[in-house]
Amino acid sequence: MSVESARAFYERIATDEVLQKQLQNAASDEQRLEILLAAGYSFTLPEWEAALVKISKSGDSISDAELDAIGGGLKVVPYQPPTTVWSGLEQIGSIKFLRRLFNPSAWSIRTKLSVALLCVALIPMSFTTYHNLQDSLKSAEDSEYRKLELLATSNASRLDQLIIDIQRVAVQVSSDKDVVGFLAATNPQKQTAFRSSMQRTLDNVFRSNPDYDVVYIIDTKGHCLAATDPTFISQNYAFREYFRFSVQGRPYVSSIIVGTTSGRAGIYFSNPVRSEGGKIVGVAVLKIKGEDIWAIVNALQAGSQSYAFLVDERGVIISHPDQSLLYHSLVPLPANKQHHSETDRLYGVEQIKSLDVPELAGAIVGAKQTSHTSYYSPIEQTRQMVGFAPLQEQPWVLGVNKAHAQFDAPLNELIWQNSYSLLAVGAIATIIALILAQSIAKPIRALTKAAQSLVEQDDFDTYQLAKASDANDDIGQLVRVFLQMAQEVKAREQKLKQQVMELNVEIDEAKKARQVADIIQTDYFQELQQKAQKIKRRMPKNDETETDYCQQLHQKAQNLKRRANCSLITDN
């Protein structure tokens, strides 16, 4: 297993169609592996990658078409290091494409220009759009929270005013002379003298406002002596917190609690009744209906999915449009508060259950100023947003709740509008970038093609370049310089060819001269020259005719023949 084995396989598979077909026709991964191992190739993934790097650097890599063909034939060869070939061998073409894709230096000039222009156009715009969108979302969210806060403040003010008005009525009842005389009477006869007028006073107060549930008088021991509802008379309310506070000389306003006698929810307003000497002789109590308070709170809405609620100082919900959530605490109450609420039977329930929303409880319980928050509601199972305002007359907090999804709807529309704008600008920028890149890349490609034709065929088509040369920009200048250069190159080439031809002629003549000199200097040529001289000497004189010269030669030939015959006779 080695890098050389991987490289050898790479070089062979590009041309070996038989091996390609064997791999393509193999029925399983195991058969492909056996074919590769039988062919003598075994390498791991790191070795294969190292081979690809070396091949890429050497410039001997095969074409894209060949790589694609190889990839198609090796689709399912698994990688089982270290004994098998890499399973991604079929992705040779894809790997090369990915390497080119993530290597900007290998991109075409058109791609580079398009990407550069898109980045220049879209990146600053994206940052600007994102910044403006965030500002818009923040502004819209702040505006929505402000709206919830204003609604909460407005309704909290209404409740404050209602409490103030009823407190004044409670004070009037506690200071009425018939009520004071009745409670200050030291014997039954005196009480009887004040009872009818005192009862008439209570009835008049009760009928003056339909929100009143009951008006009654309690002595210093907690016994109800007179009431607009007969069921309250003779009941002992010494355990009630409103009694304990007022009998000590302080006015008191309860939370919305459930009455033990009537079983109806309401708010209890109590005030001490003092004799002319300032002694506390009893307590006057005025109870308003809880339903009326709930109606005031529930009438406040900030949308179809919004509602208002009221939380007391213990963090217990005392008003909510969902009646099943009344008298639930936002978080589990401490043991002492839980015990106190159960002992005083404040809410008319055996145990105060928790909704377990600490995010909301941490912001709203005991709040001293108007604010807002958001929290996850386990009931709706969605994110909620709340604007809240504390009451001035009671340690209660009124909250206006709105589902975050309802608030998100216009924000999502805003986001989509910004996205569409960005996409539209991106599309326009893309078209412009492609057109501009094409206008730049087209003459460059024509130049490249012309240069290649000039190298390979000693000529090129000037038609495409003629169009580009008409431009007045840098590209046009480049094309014109290239055409001028090509003409000069061709002229120089023709001149060089003529010079070469002339030089060849000179070389041939010099070569012939050297050859002639070499021939003359040989012994054979000297002998030929001597024979030529002899023949020349034997040539007829100027005064001899050719007939005479032929006769002389014939005579010499006859003499030579006779000499030859004599020699033969002598030898025999």
Coordinates of C-alpha atoms in Angstrom, one line a residue:
M1 CA 0.0 0.0 0.0
S2 CA 1.6 3.3 -1.1
V3 CA 1.0 6.6 -2.8
E4 CA 2.8 5.2 -5.9
S5 CA 0.2 2.4 -6.1
A6 CA -2.6 5.0 -6.0
R7 CA -1.0 7.1 -8.6
A8 CA -0.4 4.1 -10.8
F9 CA -4.0 3.2 -10.6
Y10 CA -5.0 6.7 -11.4
E11 CA -2.9 6.7 -14.5
R12 CA -4.1 3.3 -15.7
I13 CA -7.8 3.7 -15.1
A14 CA -7.9 6.7 -17.4
T15 CA -7.0 4.6 -20.5
D16 CA -7.8 1.0 -19.5
E17 CA -11.3 0.4 -20.7
V18 CA -11.2 -3.2 -19.8
L19 CA -10.5 -2.5 -16.2
Q20 CA -13.2 0.2 -16.2
K21 CA -15.8 -2.2 -17.5
Q22 CA -14.8 -4.9 -15.0
L23 CA -15.4 -2.4 -12.2
Q24 CA -18.7 -1.3 -13.7
N25 CA -20.0 -4.8 -14.2
A26 CA -19.0 -6.1 -10.7
A27 CA -22.0 -7.2 -8.8
S28 CA -20.8 -6.2 -5.3
D29 CA -18.3 -4.1 -3.4
E30 CA -16.3 -7.2 -2.6
Q31 CA -15.9 -8.1 -6.3
R32 CA -14.7 -4.6 -7.1
L33 CA -12.2 -4.8 -4.3
E34 CA -11.0 -8.2 -5.5
I35 CA -10.6 -6.8 -9.0
L36 CA -8.5 -3.9 -7.7
L37 CA -6.4 -6.1 -5.5
A38 CA -5.9 -8.6 -8.3
A39 CA -4.7 -5.8 -10.5
G40 CA -2.0 -5.1 -7.9
Y41 CA -3.5 -1.9 -6.5
S42 CA -3.9 -1.4 -2.7
F43 CA -4.0 2.0 -1.0
T44 CA -5.7 3.8 1.8
L45 CA -7.6 7.1 1.8
P46 CA -4.7 9.2 3.0
E47 CA -2.5 7.7 0.3
W48 CA -5.1 8.3 -2.3
E49 CA -5.4 12.0 -1.3
A50 CA -1.6 12.3 -1.3
A51 CA -1.5 10.9 -4.8
L52 CA -4.2 13.4 -6.0
V53 CA -2.1 16.2 -4.5
K54 CA 1.0 15.1 -6.3
I55 CA -0.8 14.6 -9.6
S56 CA -2.4 18.0 -9.3
K57 CA 1.0 19.7 -8.7
S58 CA 2.7 17.8 -11.5
G59 CA 0.1 19.0 -14.0
D60 CA -0.5 15.4 -15.3
S61 CA -4.1 15.2 -14.1
I62 CA -6.6 13.7 -16.6
S63 CA -9.4 15.6 -18.1
D64 CA -12.8 16.2 -16.4
A65 CA -14.6 13.9 -18.9
E66 CA -12.2 11.1 -18.0
L67 CA -12.6 11.8 -14.3
D68 CA -16.4 11.6 -14.7
A69 CA -16.1 8.4 -16.6
I70 CA -13.9 6.9 -13.9
G71 CA -16.3 8.2 -11.2
G72 CA -19.2 6.5 -13.0
G73 CA -17.5 3.2 -12.9
L74 CA -16.5 3.2 -9.3
K75 CA -19.6 4.2 -7.5
V76 CA -19.7 1.7 -4.7
V77 CA -16.2 0.7 -3.9
P78 CA -16.2 0.9 -0.1
Y79 CA -13.4 2.2 2.1
Q80 CA -12.3 -0.2 4.7
P81 CA -9.0 1.0 6.0
P82 CA -6.3 -0.1 5.9
T83 CA -6.9 -3.0 3.5
T84 CA -9.3 -1.6 0.9
V85 CA -9.5 1.3 -1.5
W86 CA -11.3 4.5 -0.6
S87 CA -15.1 4.3 -1.0
G88 CA -15.2 7.8 -2.4
L89 CA -13.2 6.8 -5.4
E90 CA -16.3 7.2 -7.5
Q91 CA -16.2 10.9 -6.6
I92 CA -13.0 11.7 -8.4
G93 CA -14.8 14.1 -10.7
S94 CA -16.8 15.6 -7.8
I95 CA -13.7 16.0 -5.7
K96 CA -12.0 17.9 -8.5
F97 CA -15.1 20.1 -9.0
L98 CA -15.2 20.8 -5.3
R99 CA -11.6 21.6 -5.1
R100 CA -12.0 24.0 -8.0
L101 CA -15.2 25.4 -6.4
F102 CA -13.5 26.2 -3.1
N103 CA -10.3 27.4 -4.7
P104 CA -11.0 31.0 -5.9
S105 CA -7.7 31.1 -7.8
A106 CA -9.1 28.4 -10.2
W107 CA -12.3 30.3 -11.0
S108 CA -12.8 31.8 -14.4
I109 CA -12.5 35.5 -14.6
R110 CA -16.3 35.8 -15.3
T111 CA -17.0 33.9 -12.0
K112 CA -14.5 36.0 -10.1
L113 CA -15.9 39.3 -11.4
S114 CA -19.5 38.1 -10.8
V115 CA -18.7 37.1 -7.2
A116 CA -16.8 40.2 -6.6
L117 CA -19.5 42.5 -7.9
L118 CA -22.2 40.6 -5.9
C119 CA -20.2 40.8 -2.8
V120 CA -19.6 44.5 -3.2
A121 CA -23.3 45.1 -3.9
L122 CA -24.9 42.7 -1.4
I123 CA -22.6 42.5 1.6
P124 CA -22.9 46.3 2.5
M125 CA -26.6 46.2 1.7
S126 CA -27.1 43.1 3.9
F127 CA -25.4 44.7 6.8
T128 CA -27.4 47.9 6.3
T129 CA -30.7 45.9 5.9
Y130 CA -29.9 43.8 9.0
H131 CA -29.1 46.9 11.0
N132 CA -32.3 48.8 9.9
L133 CA -34.4 45.7 10.4
Q134 CA -33.1 45.2 13.9
D135 CA -33.8 48.9 14.7
S136 CA -37.3 48.5 13.2
L137 CA -38.0 45.4 15.2
K138 CA -36.7 47.0 18.4
S139 CA -38.7 50.1 17.7
A140 CA -41.9 48.0 17.0
E141 CA -41.3 45.9 20.1
D142 CA -40.8 48.9 22.3
S143 CA -43.9 50.5 20.9
E144 CA -45.9 47.4 21.6
Y145 CA -44.6 47.2 25.1
R146 CA -45.4 50.9 25.6
K147 CA -48.9 50.3 24.4
L148 CA -49.4 47.4 26.9
E149 CA -47.9 49.6 29.7
L150 CA -50.3 52.5 28.9
L151 CA -53.3 50.1 28.9
A152 CA -52.2 48.7 32.3
T153 CA -51.6 52.1 33.7
S154 CA -55.0 53.3 32.5
N155 CA -56.8 50.4 34.1
A156 CA -54.8 50.6 37.3
S157 CA -55.8 54.2 37.6
R158 CA -59.4 53.2 37.3
L159 CA -59.1 50.6 40.0
D160 CA -57.3 53.1 42.2
Q161 CA -60.1 55.6 41.8
L162 CA -62.7 53.0 42.6
I163 CA -60.8 52.0 45.8
I164 CA -60.6 55.6 46.8
D165 CA -64.3 56.2 46.3
I166 CA -65.3 53.1 48.2
Q167 CA -62.9 53.9 51.0
R168 CA -64.6 57.3 51.4
V169 CA -68.0 55.5 51.6
A170 CA -66.6 53.2 54.2
V171 CA -65.4 56.2 56.2
Q172 CA -68.8 57.8 55.9
V173 CA -70.5 54.7 57.2
S174 CA -68.1 54.4 60.1
S175 CA -68.6 58.0 61.1
D176 CA -72.4 58.1 60.7
K177 CA -73.9 59.2 64.0
D178 CA -76.5 56.4 64.0
V179 CA -73.7 53.8 63.5
V180 CA -71.6 55.3 66.1
G181 CA -74.5 55.6 68.5
F182 CA -75.5 52.1 67.9
L183 CA -72.0 50.6 68.6
A184 CA -71.3 53.0 71.5
A185 CA -74.6 52.1 73.3
T186 CA -73.9 50.5 76.6
N187 CA -77.2 48.6 76.9
P188 CA -79.7 46.9 74.6
Q189 CA -82.3 49.6 75.1
K190 CA -80.0 52.3 73.7
Q191 CA -79.0 50.0 70.8
T192 CA -82.6 49.4 70.0
A193 CA -83.2 53.2 69.8
F194 CA -80.4 53.5 67.1
R195 CA -81.0 50.2 65.3
S196 CA -83.7 51.3 62.9
S197 CA -82.0 54.5 61.8
M198 CA -78.7 52.7 61.6
Q199 CA -80.2 49.9 59.5
R200 CA -81.7 52.5 57.2
T201 CA -78.3 54.1 56.8
L202 CA -76.8 50.7 55.8
D203 CA -79.6 50.0 53.3
N204 CA -79.2 53.4 51.7
V205 CA -75.5 53.0 51.2
F206 CA -76.1 49.4 49.8
R207 CA -78.7 50.6 47.3
S208 CA -76.5 53.6 46.2
N209 CA -74.2 51.4 44.1
P210 CA -74.9 48.1 42.4
D211 CA -71.3 47.1 42.9
Y212 CA -71.8 46.7 46.6
D213 CA -72.3 43.2 47.9
V214 CA -73.0 43.8 51.6
V215 CA -72.6 46.5 54.3
Y216 CA -72.4 45.4 57.9
I217 CA -71.3 46.4 61.4
I218 CA -69.0 44.4 63.7
D219 CA -68.4 44.9 67.4
T220 CA -65.0 44.9 69.1
K221 CA -65.3 41.1 69.6
G222 CA -65.8 40.3 65.9
H223 CA -69.6 39.7 66.0
C224 CA -71.7 41.0 63.2
L225 CA -74.5 43.1 64.8
A226 CA -76.2 44.5 61.7
A227 CA -76.0 43.9 58.0
T228 CA -77.8 44.4 54.7
D229 CA -77.6 40.7 54.3
P230 CA -79.3 38.9 57.2
T231 CA -77.1 35.8 56.8
F232 CA -74.1 37.9 58.1
I233 CA -75.8 38.8 61.4
S234 CA -74.4 36.9 64.5
Q235 CA -71.4 35.6 62.5
N236 CA -68.0 36.0 64.1
Y237 CA -65.3 37.6 61.8
A238 CA -62.6 38.0 64.4
F239 CA -60.3 35.7 62.3
R240 CA -60.5 38.1 59.3
E241 CA -57.5 40.2 58.7
Y242 CA -59.6 43.3 57.8
F243 CA -61.2 43.1 61.3
R244 CA -57.9 42.7 63.1
F245 CA -56.5 45.7 61.3
S246 CA -59.4 48.0 61.8
V247 CA -60.1 47.1 65.5
Q248 CA -56.6 48.4 66.1
G249 CA -57.6 51.7 64.5
R250 CA -56.4 51.3 60.9
P251 CA -58.4 51.3 57.7
Y252 CA -58.0 48.2 55.6
V253 CA -58.7 47.0 52.0
S254 CA -58.5 43.3 51.5
S255 CA -57.5 41.4 48.4
I256 CA -60.3 39.8 46.4
I257 CA -61.2 37.0 48.8
V258 CA -64.0 34.6 49.1
G259 CA -66.5 35.2 51.9
T260 CA -67.0 32.4 54.4
T261 CA -70.7 33.2 54.8
S262 CA -71.9 34.1 51.3
G263 CA -69.3 32.1 49.4
R264 CA -69.0 35.0 47.0
A265 CA -65.7 36.7 46.0
G266 CA -65.2 40.4 46.8
I267 CA -63.0 43.1 48.2
Y268 CA -63.6 44.1 51.9
F269 CA -63.2 47.7 52.9
S270 CA -63.1 48.2 56.7
N271 CA -62.8 51.3 58.9
P272 CA -62.8 51.6 62.7
V273 CA -65.9 53.1 64.3
R274 CA -64.9 55.6 67.1
S275 CA -67.1 57.0 69.8
E276 CA -67.2 60.8 70.5
G277 CA -64.4 60.2 72.9
G278 CA -62.2 58.6 70.3
K279 CA -62.6 55.1 71.6
I280 CA -62.9 52.2 69.0
V281 CA -66.3 50.7 69.5
G282 CA -66.5 48.6 66.4
V283 CA -65.7 48.1 62.7
A284 CA -67.8 49.2 59.7
V285 CA -67.3 46.9 56.7
L286 CA -68.3 47.4 53.1
K287 CA -67.8 44.6 50.5
I288 CA -67.9 45.1 46.8
K289 CA -68.5 42.3 44.3
G290 CA -65.5 40.6 42.9
E291 CA -67.4 40.1 39.6
D292 CA -67.5 43.8 39.1
I293 CA -63.7 44.1 39.6
W294 CA -63.2 41.3 37.2
A295 CA -65.4 43.0 34.7
I296 CA -63.4 46.2 34.9
V297 CA -60.1 44.2 34.5
N298 CA -61.3 41.8 31.8
A299 CA -62.7 44.7 29.7
L300 CA -59.2 45.7 29.0
Q301 CA -57.8 44.1 25.8
A302 CA -54.9 44.8 23.5
G303 CA -56.0 42.4 20.8
S304 CA -57.9 39.2 20.1
Q305 CA -55.4 37.1 22.0
S306 CA -54.7 39.5 24.8
Y307 CA -56.1 39.8 28.3
A308 CA -55.6 41.6 31.6
F309 CA -55.0 40.1 35.0
L310 CA -54.5 41.3 38.6
V311 CA -52.0 40.0 41.1
D312 CA -52.0 40.8 44.8
E313 CA -49.0 41.3 47.1
R314 CA -48.6 37.6 47.7
G315 CA -48.3 36.9 44.0
V316 CA -51.7 35.3 43.8
I317 CA -53.9 35.9 40.8
I318 CA -57.1 37.6 42.0
S319 CA -58.5 38.5 38.6
H320 CA -58.2 36.6 35.4
P321 CA -60.5 35.9 32.4
D322 CA -59.9 32.2 32.9
Q323 CA -61.8 31.5 36.1
S324 CA -59.9 28.2 36.6
L325 CA -56.7 30.2 37.2
L326 CA -58.1 32.4 40.0
Y327 CA -56.3 32.1 43.3
H328 CA -53.3 30.4 41.8
S329 CA -49.9 31.8 42.7
L330 CA -47.3 32.6 40.1
V331 CA -44.7 30.7 42.0
P332 CA -45.0 28.4 45.1
L333 CA -45.8 30.5 48.2
P334 CA -43.4 30.3 51.1
A335 CA -44.6 28.0 53.9
N336 CA -45.6 30.9 56.2
K337 CA -47.7 32.7 53.6
Q338 CA -49.3 29.4 52.5
H339 CA -50.2 28.7 56.1
H340 CA -51.6 32.2 56.7
S341 CA -53.7 32.1 53.6
E342 CA -55.2 28.7 54.5
T343 CA -55.8 29.6 58.1
D344 CA -57.6 32.9 57.3
R345 CA -59.4 31.2 54.4
L346 CA -58.6 34.2 52.3
Y347 CA -59.3 32.7 48.9
G348 CA -61.8 30.0 49.8
V349 CA -59.5 27.2 48.7
E350 CA -57.8 24.5 50.7
Q351 CA -54.5 24.9 48.9
I352 CA -53.0 27.6 46.7
K353 CA -51.6 25.9 43.7
S354 CA -48.7 27.4 41.7
L355 CA -48.6 28.2 38.0
D356 CA -44.7 28.1 38.1
V357 CA -43.9 31.1 36.0
P358 CA -40.8 32.5 37.8
E359 CA -40.0 34.9 34.9
L360 CA -43.3 36.7 35.4
A361 CA -43.3 36.5 39.2
G362 CA -39.8 38.0 39.4
A363 CA -40.8 41.0 37.4
I364 CA -44.4 41.7 38.5
V365 CA -44.8 40.7 42.2
G366 CA -44.2 43.8 44.3
A367 CA -43.4 46.0 41.3
K368 CA -43.1 49.7 42.2
Q369 CA -43.2 51.2 38.8
T370 CA -44.7 50.6 35.3
S371 CA -42.6 48.3 33.2
H372 CA -42.8 45.2 30.9
T373 CA -41.4 41.7 30.6
S374 CA -41.7 38.5 28.6
Y375 CA -42.0 35.0 29.8
Y376 CA -42.8 31.5 28.7
S377 CA -46.3 30.4 29.7
P378 CA -46.6 26.7 30.5
I379 CA -50.4 27.0 30.0
E380 CA -50.4 28.5 26.5
Q381 CA -47.0 26.8 25.8
T382 CA -45.9 29.9 23.9
R383 CA -43.9 33.0 24.6
Q384 CA -45.9 35.9 26.2
M385 CA -45.3 39.6 26.5
V386 CA -46.7 41.6 29.5
G387 CA -46.9 45.3 30.3
F388 CA -47.8 46.0 33.9
A389 CA -48.5 48.8 36.3
P390 CA -48.8 48.9 40.1
L391 CA -51.8 50.3 41.8
Q392 CA -51.2 53.3 44.1
E393 CA -53.8 52.5 46.7
Q394 CA -53.1 48.8 47.0
P395 CA -50.0 46.6 46.7
W396 CA -51.5 45.0 43.6
V397 CA -50.1 44.9 40.1
L398 CA -52.3 44.9 37.0
G399 CA -50.8 43.2 33.9
V400 CA -51.8 43.2 30.3
N401 CA -50.8 40.0 28.6
K402 CA -50.4 39.4 24.8
A403 CA -49.2 36.4 22.9
H404 CA -45.8 37.0 21.4
A405 CA -47.0 35.2 18.2
Q406 CA -49.7 37.9 17.8
F407 CA -47.0 40.5 18.0
D408 CA -44.7 38.5 15.7
A409 CA -47.2 38.6 12.8
P410 CA -46.5 42.2 11.7
L411 CA -42.8 41.7 12.5
N412 CA -42.6 38.7 10.3
E413 CA -44.3 40.7 7.5
L414 CA -41.7 43.4 8.1
I415 CA -38.9 40.8 7.9
W416 CA -40.3 39.4 4.7
Q417 CA -40.6 42.8 3.1
N418 CA -36.9 43.5 3.9
S419 CA -36.0 40.0 2.6
Y420 CA -37.9 40.6 -0.6
S421 CA -36.2 43.9 -1.1
L422 CA -32.8 42.3 -0.5
L423 CA -33.7 39.5 -2.9
A424 CA -34.9 42.0 -5.6
V425 CA -31.8 44.1 -5.3
G426 CA -29.7 40.9 -5.3
A427 CA -31.4 39.7 -8.4
I428 CA -30.8 43.0 -10.2
A429 CA -27.2 43.1 -8.9
T430 CA -26.7 39.5 -10.2
I431 CA -28.0 40.3 -13.6
I432 CA -25.8 43.4 -13.8
A433 CA -22.8 41.5 -12.5
L434 CA -23.3 38.7 -15.0
I435 CA -23.7 41.2 -17.9
L436 CA -20.7 43.2 -16.8
A437 CA -18.6 40.1 -16.2
Q438 CA -19.6 38.7 -19.6
S439 CA -18.7 42.0 -21.3
I440 CA -15.3 41.8 -19.8
A441 CA -14.7 38.0 -20.0
K442 CA -16.0 37.7 -23.7
P443 CA -13.2 39.7 -25.3
I444 CA -10.6 38.1 -23.0
R445 CA -11.8 34.6 -24.0
A446 CA -11.6 35.8 -27.6
L447 CA -8.1 37.0 -27.0
T448 CA -7.2 33.7 -25.4
K449 CA -8.7 31.7 -28.3
A450 CA -6.9 33.9 -30.9
A451 CA -3.6 33.5 -29.1
Q452 CA -4.0 29.8 -29.0
S453 CA -4.9 29.7 -32.7
L454 CA -1.9 31.9 -33.4
V455 CA 0.3 29.4 -31.6
E456 CA -1.2 26.2 -33.1
Q457 CA -2.3 27.3 -36.6
D458 CA -0.2 30.4 -37.2
D459 CA -3.4 32.4 -37.8
F460 CA -6.6 33.4 -36.0
D461 CA -10.1 34.8 -36.7
T462 CA -10.0 38.6 -36.4
Y463 CA -13.8 39.0 -36.7
Q464 CA -14.6 38.7 -32.9
L465 CA -11.6 40.8 -32.0
A466 CA -12.6 43.5 -34.5
K467 CA -15.8 44.0 -32.5
A468 CA -14.0 44.2 -29.2
S469 CA -11.3 46.6 -30.6
D470 CA -14.0 49.2 -31.3
A471 CA -14.5 49.8 -27.5
N472 CA -12.8 52.8 -26.0
D473 CA -12.1 51.1 -22.6
D474 CA -9.1 49.2 -21.4
I475 CA -10.3 46.0 -23.0
G476 CA -10.6 47.6 -26.4
Q477 CA -7.1 49.0 -25.9
L478 CA -5.8 45.6 -25.0
V479 CA -7.4 44.0 -28.1
R480 CA -5.9 46.7 -30.4
V481 CA -2.5 46.2 -28.9
F482 CA -2.9 42.4 -29.3
L483 CA -3.9 42.8 -33.0
Q484 CA -0.9 45.1 -33.6
M485 CA 1.3 42.7 -31.8
A486 CA 0.0 39.8 -33.9
Q487 CA 0.7 41.7 -37.1
E488 CA 4.2 42.5 -36.0
V489 CA 4.7 38.9 -34.9
K490 CA 3.5 37.6 -38.3
A491 CA 5.7 40.2 -40.1
R492 CA 8.7 39.2 -38.1
E493 CA 8.0 35.6 -38.7
Q494 CA 7.8 36.1 -42.5
K495 CA 11.1 38.1 -42.3
L496 CA 12.6 35.4 -40.2
K497 CA 11.6 32.7 -42.7
Q498 CA 13.1 34.7 -45.6
Q499 CA 16.3 35.2 -43.6
V500 CA 16.3 31.5 -42.9
M501 CA 15.8 30.6 -46.6
E502 CA 18.7 32.9 -47.6
L503 CA 20.8 31.5 -44.9
N504 CA 20.0 28.0 -46.1
V505 CA 21.1 28.9 -49.6
E506 CA 24.4 30.3 -48.3
I507 CA 24.9 27.3 -46.2
D508 CA 24.2 25.0 -49.2
E509 CA 26.7 26.8 -51.4
A510 CA 29.4 26.8 -48.7
K511 CA 28.7 23.1 -48.2
K512 CA 29.1 22.4 -51.9
A513 CA 32.3 24.4 -52.0
R514 CA 33.7 22.3 -49.1
Q515 CA 32.6 19.1 -50.8
V516 CA 34.3 20.1 -54.0
A517 CA 37.5 21.0 -52.1
D518 CA 37.4 17.7 -50.4
I519 CA 37.0 15.8 -53.7
I520 CA 39.8 17.7 -55.3
Q521 CA 42.2 16.8 -52.6
T522 CA 41.6 13.1 -52.9
D523 CA 44.1 10.7 -54.7
Y524 CA 41.4 9.4 -56.9
F525 CA 40.6 12.8 -58.2
Q526 CA 44.4 13.4 -58.8
E527 CA 44.6 10.2 -60.9
L528 CA 41.6 11.2 -62.9
Q529 CA 43.1 14.6 -63.5
Q530 CA 46.4 13.0 -64.7
K531 CA 44.5 10.7 -67.1
A532 CA 42.6 13.6 -68.3
Q533 CA 45.9 15.4 -69.1
K534 CA 47.1 12.4 -71.0
I535 CA 44.0 12.2 -73.0
K536 CA 44.2 15.9 -73.7
R537 CA 47.7 15.5 -75.0
R538 CA 46.5 12.8 -77.3
M539 CA 43.8 15.0 -78.7
P540 CA 44.4 15.9 -82.5
K541 CA 46.4 18.9 -83.4
N542 CA 44.7 21.8 -84.7
D543 CA 45.9 21.1 -88.2
E544 CA 44.8 17.4 -88.1
T545 CA 41.4 16.4 -89.3
E546 CA 39.3 14.1 -87.4
T547 CA 39.6 11.4 -90.1
D548 CA 43.4 11.5 -89.8
Y549 CA 43.1 11.2 -86.1
C550 CA 40.8 8.2 -86.3
Q551 CA 43.0 6.5 -88.8
Q552 CA 45.9 6.9 -86.4
L553 CA 43.9 5.4 -83.6
H554 CA 42.9 2.5 -85.8
Q555 CA 46.5 1.9 -86.8
K556 CA 47.5 1.8 -83.1
A557 CA 44.7 -0.6 -82.3
Q558 CA 45.8 -3.0 -85.1
N559 CA 49.4 -2.9 -83.8
L560 CA 48.2 -3.7 -80.3
K561 CA 46.2 -6.6 -81.6
R562 CA 49.1 -8.1 -83.5
R563 CA 51.3 -7.8 -80.4
A564 CA 48.7 -9.6 -78.4
N565 CA 48.4 -12.6 -80.9
C566 CA 52.2 -13.0 -81.0
S567 CA 52.3 -13.2 -77.3
L568 CA 49.7 -16.0 -77.3
I569 CA 51.7 -18.0 -79.9
T570 CA 54.8 -17.7 -77.9
D571 CA 53.1 -18.9 -74.8
N572 CA 51.7 -22.0 -76.5

